[in-house]
C-alpha positions as a LaTeX table, in Angstrom:
\begin{tabular}{lrrr}
\hline
Residue & $x$ (\AA) & $y$ (\AA) & $z$ (\AA) \\
\hline
Unk1 & $-124.30$ & $-199.63$ & $-121.39$ \\
Unk2 & $-125.68$ & $-202.18$ & $-119.00$ \\
Unk3 & $-128.71$ & $-202.60$ & $-121.25$ \\
Unk4 & $-128.98$ & $-202.05$ & $-125.00$ \\
Unk5 & $-129.54$ & $-198.35$ & $-125.70$ \\
Unk6 & $-128.90$ & $-197.28$ & $-122.11$ \\
Unk7 & $-125.92$ & $-195.33$ & $-120.84$ \\
Unk8 & $-123.81$ & $-196.32$ & $-117.86$ \\
Unk9 & $-124.79$ & $-194.30$ & $-114.80$ \\
Unk10 & $-121.22$ & $-193.04$ & $-114.39$ \\
Unk11 & $-120.62$ & $-191.93$ & $-118.00$ \\
Unk12 & $-119.89$ & $-188.37$ & $-116.86$ \\
Unk13 & $-116.95$ & $-189.57$ & $-114.74$ \\
Unk14 & $-115.78$ & $-192.06$ & $-117.39$ \\
Unk15 & $-115.52$ & $-189.40$ & $-120.07$ \\
Unk16 & $-114.05$ & $-186.78$ & $-117.74$ \\
Unk17 & $-111.21$ & $-189.24$ & $-117.03$ \\
Unk18 & $-110.97$ & $-190.00$ & $-120.75$ \\
Unk19 & $-110.56$ & $-186.28$ & $-121.49$ \\
Unk20 & $-107.89$ & $-185.90$ & $-118.80$ \\
Unk21 & $-106.04$ & $-188.89$ & $-120.29$ \\
Unk22 & $-106.22$ & $-187.29$ & $-123.74$ \\
Unk23 & $-104.41$ & $-184.22$ & $-122.40$ \\
Unk24 & $-101.65$ & $-186.41$ & $-120.97$ \\
Unk25 & $-101.35$ & $-188.28$ & $-124.26$ \\
Unk26 & $-100.94$ & $-185.04$ & $-126.21$ \\
Unk27 & $-98.24$ & $-183.78$ & $-123.87$ \\
Unk28 & $-96.32$ & $-186.97$ & $-123.08$ \\
Unk29 & $-96.86$ & $-189.91$ & $-125.47$ \\
Unk30 & $-94.49$ & $-190.22$ & $-128.44$ \\
Unk31 & $-97.25$ & $-190.50$ & $-131.04$ \\
Unk32 & $-95.68$ & $-190.75$ & $-134.47$ \\
Unk33 & $-92.23$ & $-190.68$ & $-132.90$ \\
Unk34 & $-92.57$ & $-187.58$ & $-130.71$ \\
Unk35 & $-94.96$ & $-186.01$ & $-128.24$ \\
Unk36 & $-97.20$ & $-183.38$ & $-129.85$ \\
Unk37 & $-96.83$ & $-180.99$ & $-126.94$ \\
Unk38 & $-98.38$ & $-177.54$ & $-126.92$ \\
Unk39 & $-97.98$ & $-176.69$ & $-130.61$ \\
Unk40 & $-101.00$ & $-178.55$ & $-131.87$ \\
Unk41 & $-104.67$ & $-178.31$ & $-132.83$ \\
Unk42 & $-107.03$ & $-180.43$ & $-130.73$ \\
Unk43 & $-110.39$ & $-181.42$ & $-132.23$ \\
Unk44 & $-112.93$ & $-182.57$ & $-129.65$ \\
Unk45 & $-115.26$ & $-184.95$ & $-131.49$ \\
Unk46 & $-118.75$ & $-185.06$ & $-129.95$ \\
Unk47 & $-119.72$ & $-185.03$ & $-126.29$ \\
Unk48 & $-117.31$ & $-187.80$ & $-125.29$ \\
Unk49 & $-114.36$ & $-185.43$ & $-125.65$ \\
Unk50 & $-116.17$ & $-182.11$ & $-125.10$ \\
Unk51 & $-114.33$ & $-181.40$ & $-121.84$ \\
Unk52 & $-110.91$ & $-181.35$ & $-123.52$ \\
Unk53 & $-111.13$ & $-177.71$ & $-124.72$ \\
Unk54 & $-112.45$ & $-176.65$ & $-121.31$ \\
Unk55 & $-109.63$ & $-178.47$ & $-119.49$ \\
Unk56 & $-107.06$ & $-176.89$ & $-121.82$ \\
Unk57 & $-108.52$ & $-173.43$ & $-121.19$ \\
Unk58 & $-108.60$ & $-173.98$ & $-117.41$ \\
Unk59 & $-104.98$ & $-175.20$ & $-117.33$ \\
Unk60 & $-103.87$ & $-172.30$ & $-119.52$ \\
Unk61 & $-105.67$ & $-169.84$ & $-117.25$ \\
Unk62 & $-103.97$ & $-171.31$ & $-114.16$ \\
Unk63 & $-100.52$ & $-171.47$ & $-115.82$ \\
Unk64 & $-100.25$ & $-169.30$ & $-118.95$ \\
Unk65 & $-97.19$ & $-171.19$ & $-120.21$ \\
Unk66 & $-99.28$ & $-174.37$ & $-120.53$ \\
Unk67 & $-101.01$ & $-174.93$ & $-123.87$ \\
Unk68 & $-99.97$ & $-171.42$ & $-124.96$ \\
Unk69 & $-99.92$ & $-172.29$ & $-128.67$ \\
Unk70 & $-102.67$ & $-174.91$ & $-128.67$ \\
Unk71 & $-105.84$ & $-174.30$ & $-130.66$ \\
Unk72 & $-109.08$ & $-176.21$ & $-130.07$ \\
Unk73 & $-112.21$ & $-176.99$ & $-132.06$ \\
Unk74 & $-115.42$ & $-178.85$ & $-131.18$ \\
Unk75 & $-117.12$ & $-181.04$ & $-133.77$ \\
Unk76 & $-120.77$ & $-181.95$ & $-133.15$ \\
Unk77 & $-122.16$ & $-184.65$ & $-135.44$ \\
Unk78 & $-125.80$ & $-184.58$ & $-134.40$ \\
Unk79 & $-127.01$ & $-181.72$ & $-132.21$ \\
Unk80 & $-130.29$ & $-183.54$ & $-131.48$ \\
Unk81 & $-128.45$ & $-186.08$ & $-129.31$ \\
Unk82 & $-126.02$ & $-183.67$ & $-127.57$ \\
\hline
\end{tabular}
């Protein structure tokens, strides 16, 4: 952050964009030689990526063919800081 131990004031927006970019990476980037697409398991690791499962669910609700075979999990390392 701008000062040691302090968060940036716009962290919510930063990580929302990060989560949206993660969805695009899963669908479109040839990671390991091919795009993962919808047949994958997505693990959201701590609060930084916590919106990913929600975005997947919202997109699936709007268009049932999207993410139809995708499973999600949320991993929380330290609940005290979440």
